[in-house]
PDB file of C-alpha atoms and ligand atoms in Angstrom:
ATOM      1  CA  MET S   1      11.914 -99.136   5.941  1.00  0.00           C
ATOM      2  CA  ASP S   2       8.149 -98.534   6.081  1.00  0.00           C
ATOM      3  CA  ASN S   3       8.316 -95.138   4.428  1.00  0.00           C
ATOM      4  CA  ARG S   4       9.926 -96.209   1.180  1.00  0.00           C
ATOM      5  CA  MET S   5       8.928 -94.359  -1.987  1.00  0.00           C
ATOM      6  CA  ASN S   6       9.140 -95.546  -5.528  1.00  0.00           C
ATOM      7  CA  ILE S   7      11.074 -93.154  -7.774  1.00  0.00           C
ATOM      8  CA  LEU S   8      10.640 -94.435 -11.348  1.00  0.00           C
ATOM      9  CA  ASP S   9      12.458 -97.784 -11.254  1.00  0.00           C
ATOM     10  CA  ILE S  10      14.145 -97.451  -7.860  1.00  0.00           C
ATOM     11  CA  TRP S  11      13.290 -96.408  -4.311  1.00  0.00           C
ATOM     12  CA  VAL S  12      14.217 -93.932  -1.632  1.00  0.00           C
ATOM     13  CA  ASP S  13      13.437 -93.814   2.083  1.00  0.00           C
ATOM     14  CA  CYS S  14      11.879 -90.694   3.622  1.00  0.00           C
ATOM     15  CA  VAL S  15      14.591 -89.915   6.132  1.00  0.00           C
ATOM     16  CA  ASN S  16      16.497 -86.792   7.007  1.00  0.00           C
ATOM     17  CA  MET S  17      20.061 -86.829   8.301  1.00  0.00           C
ATOM     18  CA  GLN S  18      19.050 -87.101  11.958  1.00  0.00           C
ATOM     19  CA  GLN S  19      16.657 -89.955  11.301  1.00  0.00           C
ATOM     20  CA  ALA S  20      19.216 -91.798   9.168  1.00  0.00           C
ATOM     21  CA  LEU S  21      21.786 -91.449  11.915  1.00  0.00           C
ATOM     22  CA  SER S  22      19.377 -92.690  14.612  1.00  0.00           C
ATOM     23  CA  GLN S  23      18.477 -95.626  12.402  1.00  0.00           C
ATOM     24  CA  VAL S  24      22.157 -96.476  11.999  1.00  0.00           C
ATOM     25  CA  GLU S  25      22.678 -96.257  15.739  1.00  0.00           C
ATOM     26  CA  SER S  26      19.749 -98.557  16.432  1.00  0.00           C
ATOM     27  CA  TYR S  27      21.174-101.098  13.949  1.00  0.00           C
ATOM     28  CA  VAL S  28      24.478-101.015  15.843  1.00  0.00           C
ATOM     29  CA  VAL S  29      22.951-101.192  19.301  1.00  0.00           C
ATOM     30  CA  LYS S  30      19.985-103.518  18.772  1.00  0.00           C
ATOM     31  CA  GLY S  31      20.710-105.272  15.463  1.00  0.00           C
ATOM     32  CA  LYS S  32      21.340-109.017  15.241  1.00  0.00           C
ATOM     33  CA  ARG S  33      22.574-109.047  11.641  1.00  0.00           C
ATOM     34  CA  PRO S  34      24.289-106.700   9.170  1.00  0.00           C
ATOM     35  CA  TYR S  35      21.989-103.910   7.934  1.00  0.00           C
ATOM     36  CA  VAL S  36      22.724-102.435   4.536  1.00  0.00           C
ATOM     37  CA  VAL S  37      22.690 -98.678   3.871  1.00  0.00           C
ATOM     38  CA  LEU S  38      22.910 -97.546   0.242  1.00  0.00           C
ATOM     39  CA  ALA S  39      22.643 -94.247  -1.594  1.00  0.00           C
ATOM     40  CA  SER S  40      19.682 -93.535  -3.844  1.00  0.00           C
ATOM     41  CA  ASN S  41      20.379 -91.109  -6.691  1.00  0.00           C
ATOM     42  CA  PRO S  42      19.265 -90.634 -10.306  1.00  0.00           C
ATOM     43  CA  GLU S  43      22.191 -92.622 -11.727  1.00  0.00           C
ATOM     44  CA  LYS S  44      20.894 -95.711  -9.938  1.00  0.00           C
ATOM     45  CA  ASN S  45      17.722 -95.490 -12.020  1.00  0.00           C
ATOM     46  CA  PHE S  46      19.807 -96.434 -15.014  1.00  0.00           C
ATOM     47  CA  SER S  47      21.973 -99.158 -13.471  1.00  0.00           C
ATOM     48  CA  VAL S  48      19.774-100.913 -10.904  1.00  0.00           C
ATOM     49  CA  PRO S  49      16.932-102.083 -13.217  1.00  0.00           C
ATOM     50  CA  ASN S  50      19.411-103.497 -15.740  1.00  0.00           C
ATOM     51  CA  ASP S  51      21.367-105.716 -13.401  1.00  0.00           C
ATOM     52  CA  PRO S  52      19.400-108.421 -11.527  1.00  0.00           C
ATOM     53  CA  LEU S  53      22.002-108.773  -8.780  1.00  0.00           C
ATOM     54  CA  LEU S  54      22.258-105.033  -8.214  1.00  0.00           C
ATOM     55  CA  TYR S  55      18.453-104.829  -8.299  1.00  0.00           C
ATOM     56  CA  GLU S  56      18.037-107.429  -5.540  1.00  0.00           C
ATOM     57  CA  THR S  57      20.722-105.909  -3.293  1.00  0.00           C
ATOM     58  CA  PHE S  58      19.323-102.423  -3.773  1.00  0.00           C
ATOM     59  CA  LYS S  59      15.729-103.518  -3.204  1.00  0.00           C
ATOM     60  CA  GLN S  60      16.623-105.477  -0.071  1.00  0.00           C
ATOM     61  CA  ALA S  61      18.755-102.684   1.414  1.00  0.00           C
ATOM     62  CA  ASP S  62      17.577-101.691   4.876  1.00  0.00           C
ATOM     63  CA  LEU S  63      18.075 -97.983   4.343  1.00  0.00           C
ATOM     64  CA  LEU S  64      18.129 -96.109   1.021  1.00  0.00           C
ATOM     65  CA  ILE S  65      19.186 -92.545   1.721  1.00  0.00           C
ATOM     66  CA  PRO S  66      18.177 -89.598  -0.511  1.00  0.00           C
ATOM     67  CA  ASP S  67      21.761 -88.978  -1.616  1.00  0.00           C
ATOM     68  CA  GLY S  68      21.168 -87.045  -4.846  1.00  0.00           C
ATOM     69  CA  ILE S  69      19.227 -83.832  -5.429  1.00  0.00           C
ATOM     70  CA  GLY S  70      17.491 -85.603  -8.340  1.00  0.00           C
ATOM     71  CA  VAL S  71      15.610 -88.028  -6.077  1.00  0.00           C
ATOM     72  CA  VAL S  72      14.703 -85.182  -3.696  1.00  0.00           C
ATOM     73  CA  GLU S  73      13.160 -83.196  -6.580  1.00  0.00           C
ATOM     74  CA  ALA S  74      11.490 -86.315  -7.966  1.00  0.00           C
ATOM     75  CA  ALA S  75       9.840 -87.053  -4.592  1.00  0.00           C
ATOM     76  CA  LYS S  76       8.435 -83.523  -4.601  1.00  0.00           C
ATOM     77  CA  ILE S  77       7.166 -83.704  -8.163  1.00  0.00           C
ATOM     78  CA  LEU S  78       5.755 -87.221  -7.975  1.00  0.00           C
ATOM     79  CA  TYR S  79       4.345 -87.299  -4.438  1.00  0.00           C
ATOM     80  CA  GLY S  80       4.480 -83.733  -3.094  1.00  0.00           C
ATOM     81  CA  VAL S  81       6.862 -85.033  -0.413  1.00  0.00           C
ATOM     82  CA  LYS S  82       9.541 -82.656   0.797  1.00  0.00           C
ATOM     83  CA  LEU S  83      12.731 -84.585   1.476  1.00  0.00           C
ATOM     84  CA  SER S  84      16.058 -83.108   2.391  1.00  0.00           C
ATOM     85  CA  ARG S  85      19.240 -84.538   0.968  1.00  0.00           C
ATOM     86  CA  VAL S  86      21.250 -87.019   2.990  1.00  0.00           C
ATOM     87  CA  PRO S  87      24.513 -87.088   1.028  1.00  0.00           C
ATOM     88  CA  GLY S  88      26.306 -90.397   1.586  1.00  0.00           C
ATOM     89  CA  VAL S  89      29.575 -88.575   2.233  1.00  0.00           C
ATOM     90  CA  GLU S  90      28.001 -86.547   5.044  1.00  0.00           C
ATOM     91  CA  LEU S  91      26.198 -89.497   6.588  1.00  0.00           C
ATOM     92  CA  MET S  92      29.463 -91.427   6.616  1.00  0.00           C
ATOM     93  CA  GLN S  93      31.250 -88.609   8.425  1.00  0.00           C
ATOM     94  CA  ASN S  94      28.395 -88.212  10.906  1.00  0.00           C
ATOM     95  CA  ILE S  95      28.568 -91.950  11.577  1.00  0.00           C
ATOM     96  CA  CYS S  96      32.298 -91.516  12.262  1.00  0.00           C
ATOM     97  CA  ALA S  97      31.548 -88.702  14.722  1.00  0.00           C
ATOM     98  CA  MET S  98      28.990 -90.911  16.495  1.00  0.00           C
ATOM     99  CA  ALA S  99      31.355 -93.904  16.455  1.00  0.00           C
ATOM    100  CA  ALA S 100      34.159 -91.811  17.962  1.00  0.00           C
ATOM    101  CA  GLN S 101      31.839 -90.730  20.773  1.00  0.00           C
ATOM    102  CA  GLN S 102      30.338 -94.141  21.442  1.00  0.00           C
ATOM    103  CA  GLY S 103      33.436 -96.253  20.805  1.00  0.00           C
ATOM    104  CA  TYR S 104      31.912 -98.223  17.898  1.00  0.00           C
ATOM    105  CA  ARG S 105      34.448-100.229  15.891  1.00  0.00           C
ATOM    106  CA  ILE S 106      34.888 -99.369  12.210  1.00  0.00           C
ATOM    107  CA  PHE S 107      36.350-101.292   9.271  1.00  0.00           C
ATOM    108  CA  VAL S 108      37.040 -99.582   5.946  1.00  0.00           C
ATOM    109  CA  PHE S 109      37.251-101.602   2.727  1.00  0.00           C
ATOM    110  CA  GLY S 110      37.895-100.013  -0.658  1.00  0.00           C
ATOM    111  CA  ALA S 111      39.735 -97.339  -2.677  1.00  0.00           C
ATOM    112  CA  SER S 112      43.435 -97.392  -3.553  1.00  0.00           C
ATOM    113  CA  GLU S 113      45.944 -98.139  -0.807  1.00  0.00           C
ATOM    114  CA  GLU S 114      47.109 -94.531  -0.684  1.00  0.00           C
ATOM    115  CA  VAL S 115      43.615 -93.045  -0.604  1.00  0.00           C
ATOM    116  CA  SER S 116      42.518 -95.542   2.058  1.00  0.00           C
ATOM    117  CA  ARG S 117      45.510 -94.729   4.276  1.00  0.00           C
ATOM    118  CA  MET S 118      45.189 -90.961   3.838  1.00  0.00           C
ATOM    119  CA  ALA S 119      41.429 -90.973   4.387  1.00  0.00           C
ATOM    120  CA  CYS S 120      41.630 -93.148   7.519  1.00  0.00           C
ATOM    121  CA  GLU S 121      44.398 -90.993   8.985  1.00  0.00           C
ATOM    122  CA  LYS S 122      42.373 -87.878   8.287  1.00  0.00           C
ATOM    123  CA  LEU S 123      39.200 -89.327   9.819  1.00  0.00           C
ATOM    124  CA  GLN S 124      41.134 -90.248  12.950  1.00  0.00           C
ATOM    125  CA  ARG S 125      42.524 -86.717  13.128  1.00  0.00           C
ATOM    126  CA  ILE S 126      39.092 -85.132  12.758  1.00  0.00           C
ATOM    127  CA  TYR S 127      37.163 -87.549  14.991  1.00  0.00           C
ATOM    128  CA  SER S 128      39.501 -88.002  17.869  1.00  0.00           C
ATOM    129  CA  GLY S 129      39.336 -91.472  19.379  1.00  0.00           C
ATOM    130  CA  LEU S 130      37.797 -92.989  16.215  1.00  0.00           C
ATOM    131  CA  ASN S 131      38.443 -96.710  16.457  1.00  0.00           C
ATOM    132  CA  ILE S 132      39.287 -97.927  12.951  1.00  0.00           C
ATOM    133  CA  VAL S 133      39.983-101.586  13.666  1.00  0.00           C
ATOM    134  CA  GLY S 134      40.983-102.411  10.104  1.00  0.00           C
ATOM    135  CA  ARG S 135      41.315-101.052   6.602  1.00  0.00           C
ATOM    136  CA  VAL S 136      41.969-102.859   3.332  1.00  0.00           C
ATOM    137  CA  ASN S 137      42.257-101.370  -0.148  1.00  0.00           C
ATOM    138  CA  GLY S 138      39.672-102.249  -2.773  1.00  0.00           C
ATOM    139  CA  TYR S 139      41.931-103.998  -5.225  1.00  0.00           C
ATOM    140  CA  LEU S 140      42.044-107.537  -3.827  1.00  0.00           C
ATOM    141  CA  GLY S 141      41.616-110.634  -5.962  1.00  0.00           C
ATOM    142  CA  ASN S 142      38.582-112.885  -5.524  1.00  0.00           C
ATOM    143  CA  ASP S 143      40.787-115.531  -3.918  1.00  0.00           C
ATOM    144  CA  GLU S 144      41.586-113.050  -1.135  1.00  0.00           C
ATOM    145  CA  MET S 145      37.949-112.557  -0.112  1.00  0.00           C
ATOM    146  CA  PRO S 146      37.721-115.399   2.430  1.00  0.00           C
ATOM    147  CA  GLY S 147      40.782-113.931   4.194  1.00  0.00           C
ATOM    148  CA  LEU S 148      39.249-110.453   4.124  1.00  0.00           C
ATOM    149  CA  VAL S 149      35.963-111.672   5.599  1.00  0.00           C
ATOM    150  CA  ARG S 150      37.942-113.448   8.348  1.00  0.00           C
ATOM    151  CA  GLU S 151      39.881-110.243   9.016  1.00  0.00           C
ATOM    152  CA  ILE S 152      36.675-108.191   9.300  1.00  0.00           C
ATOM    153  CA  ASN S 153      35.093-110.741  11.643  1.00  0.00           C
ATOM    154  CA  ASP S 154      38.243-111.091  13.766  1.00  0.00           C
ATOM    155  CA  SER S 155      38.421-107.298  14.119  1.00  0.00           C
ATOM    156  CA  LYS S 156      34.919-107.390  15.692  1.00  0.00           C
ATOM    157  CA  ALA S 157      34.006-104.390  13.546  1.00  0.00           C
ATOM    158  CA  GLN S 158      30.451-103.114  14.058  1.00  0.00           C
ATOM    159  CA  ILE S 159      30.380-100.717  11.100  1.00  0.00           C
ATOM    160  CA  LEU S 160      31.775-101.509   7.658  1.00  0.00           C
ATOM    161  CA  PHE S 161      32.294 -98.789   5.056  1.00  0.00           C
ATOM    162  CA  LEU S 162      32.417-100.250   1.572  1.00  0.00           C
ATOM    163  CA  ALA S 163      34.168 -97.962  -0.879  1.00  0.00           C
ATOM    164  CA  LEU S 164      34.289-100.005  -4.080  1.00  0.00           C
ATOM    165  CA  GLY S 165      31.941 -97.860  -6.179  1.00  0.00           C
ATOM    166  CA  SER S 166      28.680 -99.073  -7.637  1.00  0.00           C
ATOM    167  CA  PRO S 167      27.900-101.855  -8.634  1.00  0.00           C
ATOM    168  CA  LYS S 168      31.043-103.473  -7.182  1.00  0.00           C
ATOM    169  CA  GLN S 169      30.130-102.749  -3.612  1.00  0.00           C
ATOM    170  CA  GLU S 170      26.579-104.065  -4.007  1.00  0.00           C
ATOM    171  CA  LYS S 171      27.939-107.247  -5.631  1.00  0.00           C
ATOM    172  CA  TRP S 172      30.390-107.690  -2.771  1.00  0.00           C
ATOM    173  CA  LEU S 173      27.496-107.350  -0.337  1.00  0.00           C
ATOM    174  CA  SER S 174      25.411-109.861  -2.188  1.00  0.00           C
ATOM    175  CA  ASP S 175      28.277-112.386  -2.014  1.00  0.00           C
ATOM    176  CA  HIS S 176      29.561-111.753   1.501  1.00  0.00           C
ATOM    177  CA  VAL S 177      27.116-109.912   3.730  1.00  0.00           C
ATOM    178  CA  ALA S 178      25.787-113.156   5.207  1.00  0.00           C
ATOM    179  CA  GLU S 179      29.332-114.135   6.253  1.00  0.00           C
ATOM    180  CA  LEU S 180      29.778-111.065   8.458  1.00  0.00           C
ATOM    181  CA  THR S 181      29.374-112.045  12.097  1.00  0.00           C
ATOM    182  CA  THR S 182      29.938-108.841  14.082  1.00  0.00           C
ATOM    183  CA  VAL S 183      29.164-106.094  11.548  1.00  0.00           C
ATOM    184  CA  ARG S 184      25.753-104.491  12.106  1.00  0.00           C
ATOM    185  CA  VAL S 185      25.917-101.695   9.512  1.00  0.00           C
ATOM    186  CA  CYS S 186      27.408-101.794   6.010  1.00  0.00           C
ATOM    187  CA  GLN S 187      27.311 -98.476   4.212  1.00  0.00           C
ATOM    188  CA  GLY S 188      28.175 -98.334   0.519  1.00  0.00           C
ATOM    189  CA  ILE S 189      30.175 -95.121   0.250  1.00  0.00           C
ATOM    190  CA  GLY S 190      31.442 -95.218  -3.351  1.00  0.00           C
ATOM    191  CA  GLY S 191      34.152 -92.630  -3.938  1.00  0.00           C
ATOM    192  CA  THR S 192      33.811 -90.942  -0.530  1.00  0.00           C
ATOM    193  CA  LEU S 193      37.322 -91.872   0.609  1.00  0.00           C
ATOM    194  CA  ASP S 194      38.784 -90.021  -2.382  1.00  0.00           C
ATOM    195  CA  THR S 195      36.903 -86.916  -1.270  1.00  0.00           C
ATOM    196  CA  ILE S 196      38.082 -87.273   2.330  1.00  0.00           C
ATOM    197  CA  ALA S 197      41.674 -87.947   1.280  1.00  0.00           C
ATOM    198  CA  GLY S 198      41.468 -84.831  -0.883  1.00  0.00           C
ATOM    199  CA  THR S 199      42.313 -86.538  -4.184  1.00  0.00           C
ATOM    200  CA  VAL S 200      38.814 -85.581  -5.410  1.00  0.00           C
ATOM    201  CA  ARG S 201      37.399 -82.257  -4.187  1.00  0.00           C
ATOM    202  CA  ARG S 202      33.834 -81.892  -3.023  1.00  0.00           C
ATOM    203  CA  ALA S 203      31.880 -78.878  -4.268  1.00  0.00           C
ATOM    204  CA  PRO S 204      32.259 -75.763  -2.092  1.00  0.00           C
ATOM    205  CA  GLN S 205      29.358 -74.922   0.236  1.00  0.00           C
ATOM    206  CA  LEU S 206      27.814 -72.297  -2.085  1.00  0.00           C
ATOM    207  CA  TRP S 207      27.575 -74.762  -4.982  1.00  0.00           C
ATOM    208  CA  ARG S 208      25.963 -77.293  -2.640  1.00  0.00           C
ATOM    209  CA  GLN S 209      23.454 -74.721  -1.368  1.00  0.00           C
ATOM    210  CA  LEU S 210      22.502 -73.940  -4.955  1.00  0.00           C
ATOM    211  CA  ASN S 211      22.014 -77.676  -5.572  1.00  0.00           C
ATOM    212  CA  LEU S 212      24.793 -77.583  -8.147  1.00  0.00           C
ATOM    213  CA  GLU S 213      27.082 -80.196  -6.650  1.00  0.00           C
ATOM    214  CA  TRP S 214      26.495 -82.382  -9.721  1.00  0.00           C
ATOM    215  CA  LEU S 215      27.698 -79.546 -12.021  1.00  0.00           C
ATOM    216  CA  TYR S 216      30.796 -78.959  -9.915  1.00  0.00           C
ATOM    217  CA  ARG S 217      31.666 -82.654 -10.083  1.00  0.00           C
ATOM    218  CA  LEU S 218      31.140 -82.624 -13.824  1.00  0.00           C
ATOM    219  CA  LEU S 219      33.447 -79.632 -14.297  1.00  0.00           C
ATOM    220  CA  ALA S 220      36.055 -81.128 -11.973  1.00  0.00           C
ATOM    221  CA  GLU S 221      35.913 -84.570 -13.598  1.00  0.00           C
ATOM    222  CA  PRO S 222      34.767 -84.192 -17.224  1.00  0.00           C
ATOM    223  CA  LYS S 223      34.979 -87.952 -17.702  1.00  0.00           C
ATOM    224  CA  ARG S 224      31.808 -88.147 -15.596  1.00  0.00           C
ATOM    225  CA  ILE S 225      29.893 -86.752 -18.592  1.00  0.00           C
ATOM    226  CA  MET S 226      28.682 -90.257 -19.475  1.00  0.00           C
ATOM    227  CA  ARG S 227      27.104 -90.488 -16.045  1.00  0.00           C
ATOM    228  CA  GLN S 228      25.932 -86.899 -15.709  1.00  0.00           C
ATOM    229  CA  LYS S 229      24.207 -86.893 -19.075  1.00  0.00           C
ATOM    230  CA  LEU S 230      21.714 -89.282 -17.501  1.00  0.00           C
ATOM    231  CA  LEU S 231      20.429 -86.489 -15.255  1.00  0.00           C
ATOM    232  CA  PRO S 232      18.342 -84.634 -17.869  1.00  0.00           C
ATOM    233  CA  ILE S 233      16.971 -87.965 -19.094  1.00  0.00           C
ATOM    234  CA  PHE S 234      15.980 -88.721 -15.502  1.00  0.00           C
ATOM    235  CA  ALA S 235      14.285 -85.314 -15.188  1.00  0.00           C
ATOM    236  CA  VAL S 236      12.295 -85.858 -18.379  1.00  0.00           C
ATOM    237  CA  ARG S 237      11.204 -89.309 -17.224  1.00  0.00           C
ATOM    238  CA  VAL S 238      10.055 -87.932 -13.854  1.00  0.00           C
ATOM    239  CA  LEU S 239       8.015 -85.203 -15.572  1.00  0.00           C
ATOM    240  CA  ALA S 240       6.569 -87.695 -18.057  1.00  0.00           C
ATOM    241  CA  THR S 241       5.527 -89.991 -15.192  1.00  0.00           C
ATOM    242  CA  LYS S 242       3.925 -87.072 -13.370  1.00  0.00           C
ATOM    243  CA  PHE S 243       2.104 -86.011 -16.531  1.00  0.00           C
ATOM    244  CA  ARG S 244       0.825 -89.546 -17.176  1.00  0.00           C
ATOM    245  CA  THR S 245      -0.459 -90.015 -13.651  1.00  0.00           C
ATOM    246  CA  ALA S 246      -2.041 -86.539 -13.511  1.00  0.00           C
ATOM    247  CA  PHE S 247      -4.758 -87.584 -15.987  1.00  0.00           C
TER     248      PHE S 247
HETATM  249  N1  UDP R   1      37.399 -98.945  -6.363  1.00  0.00           N
HETATM  250  C1  UDP R   1      37.919 -99.991  -5.623  1.00  0.00           C
HETATM  251  N2  UDP R   1      38.078-101.201  -6.253  1.00  0.00           N
HETATM  252  C2  UDP R   1      37.726-101.415  -7.538  1.00  0.00           C
HETATM  253  C3  UDP R   1      37.171-100.334  -8.277  1.00  0.00           C
HETATM  254  C4  UDP R   1      37.009 -99.094  -7.642  1.00  0.00           C
HETATM  255  O1  UDP R   1      38.226 -99.849  -4.453  1.00  0.00           O
HETATM  256  O2  UDP R   1      37.903-102.533  -8.024  1.00  0.00           O
HETATM  257  C5  UDP R   1      37.244 -97.630  -5.683  1.00  0.00           C
HETATM  258  C6  UDP R   1      37.942 -96.488  -6.395  1.00  0.00           C
HETATM  259  O3  UDP R   1      39.310 -96.468  -6.020  1.00  0.00           O
HETATM  260  C7  UDP R   1      37.159 -95.294  -5.874  1.00  0.00           C
HETATM  261  C8  UDP R   1      35.737 -95.877  -5.695  1.00  0.00           C
HETATM  262  O4  UDP R   1      35.896 -97.298  -5.691  1.00  0.00           O
HETATM  263  O5  UDP R   1      37.656 -94.918  -4.608  1.00  0.00           O
HETATM  264  C9  UDP R   1      34.791 -95.553  -6.857  1.00  0.00           C
HETATM  265  O6  UDP R   1      34.428 -94.257  -6.806  1.00  0.00           O
HETATM  266  P1  UDP R   1      33.251 -93.663  -7.738  1.00  0.00           P
HETATM  267  O7  UDP R   1      33.198 -92.195  -7.489  1.00  0.00           O
HETATM  268  O8  UDP R   1      33.387 -94.163  -9.135  1.00  0.00           O
HETATM  269  O9  UDP R   1      31.977 -94.410  -7.113  1.00  0.00           O
HETATM  270  P2  UDP R   1      30.489 -93.909  -6.939  1.00  0.00           P
HETATM  271  O10 UDP R   1      30.471 -93.103  -5.657  1.00  0.00           O
HETATM  272  O11 UDP R   1      30.124 -93.072  -8.114  1.00  0.00           O
HETATM  273  O12 UDP R   1      29.728 -95.200  -6.830  1.00  0.00           O
END
């Protein structure tokens, strides 16, 4: 993307939901290779720079959506740019709505077998006509990867949702994206299938409007504390960067 901004040690693209969706559609319609869509959020500032493989995949991604409120605030503080959030979970569902309308073929890889089945059934109920041409759970062995890649290619999928969590999904992309022959969009969706299946609840609308989705997730899943405690560190680093560059 041309309008990519540096947020501390990572990047984010200046796109809103509509622009992200149009971009995805143009990848599907006009693309000649798989295009990678990943979520940019504060947590990535702590993982991406420390892992060379993750760093390369993230840097080379075709679209880095402003998934977390932290990067939206950081863009405002650092550059005065007003972004609106494009949560990965919402983009994924909007892509499903578009795919159901246009007849695009979807493959879903990741999450437990039960979550994958429940989420795919639910998506097909919500987006009537959604053509999920294949789904495989995310607990395969490495020796099963050539078979999986063959299955994805044979299904002629155009959109691949990768739900392995970070950095597993980025590592999978780095190993296999070049082997995909029909896929034009790969979106890393992390734990989105758990949310759709209902095994993990998303924050209610009011919490989201108040930009407190992160707090809701923390209260719902206290084991995320290790990850969420990075948020204040991120905020301090953004302010320190702003302060340094202001003089
Ligand atoms: N997962 C998987 N295979 C693995 C490890 C994890 O399919 O080997 C799935 C897991 O079942 C869950 C998702 O990856 O559905 C990870 O979700 P998490 O919320 O941790 O990811 P994030 O969105 O934070 O990257």
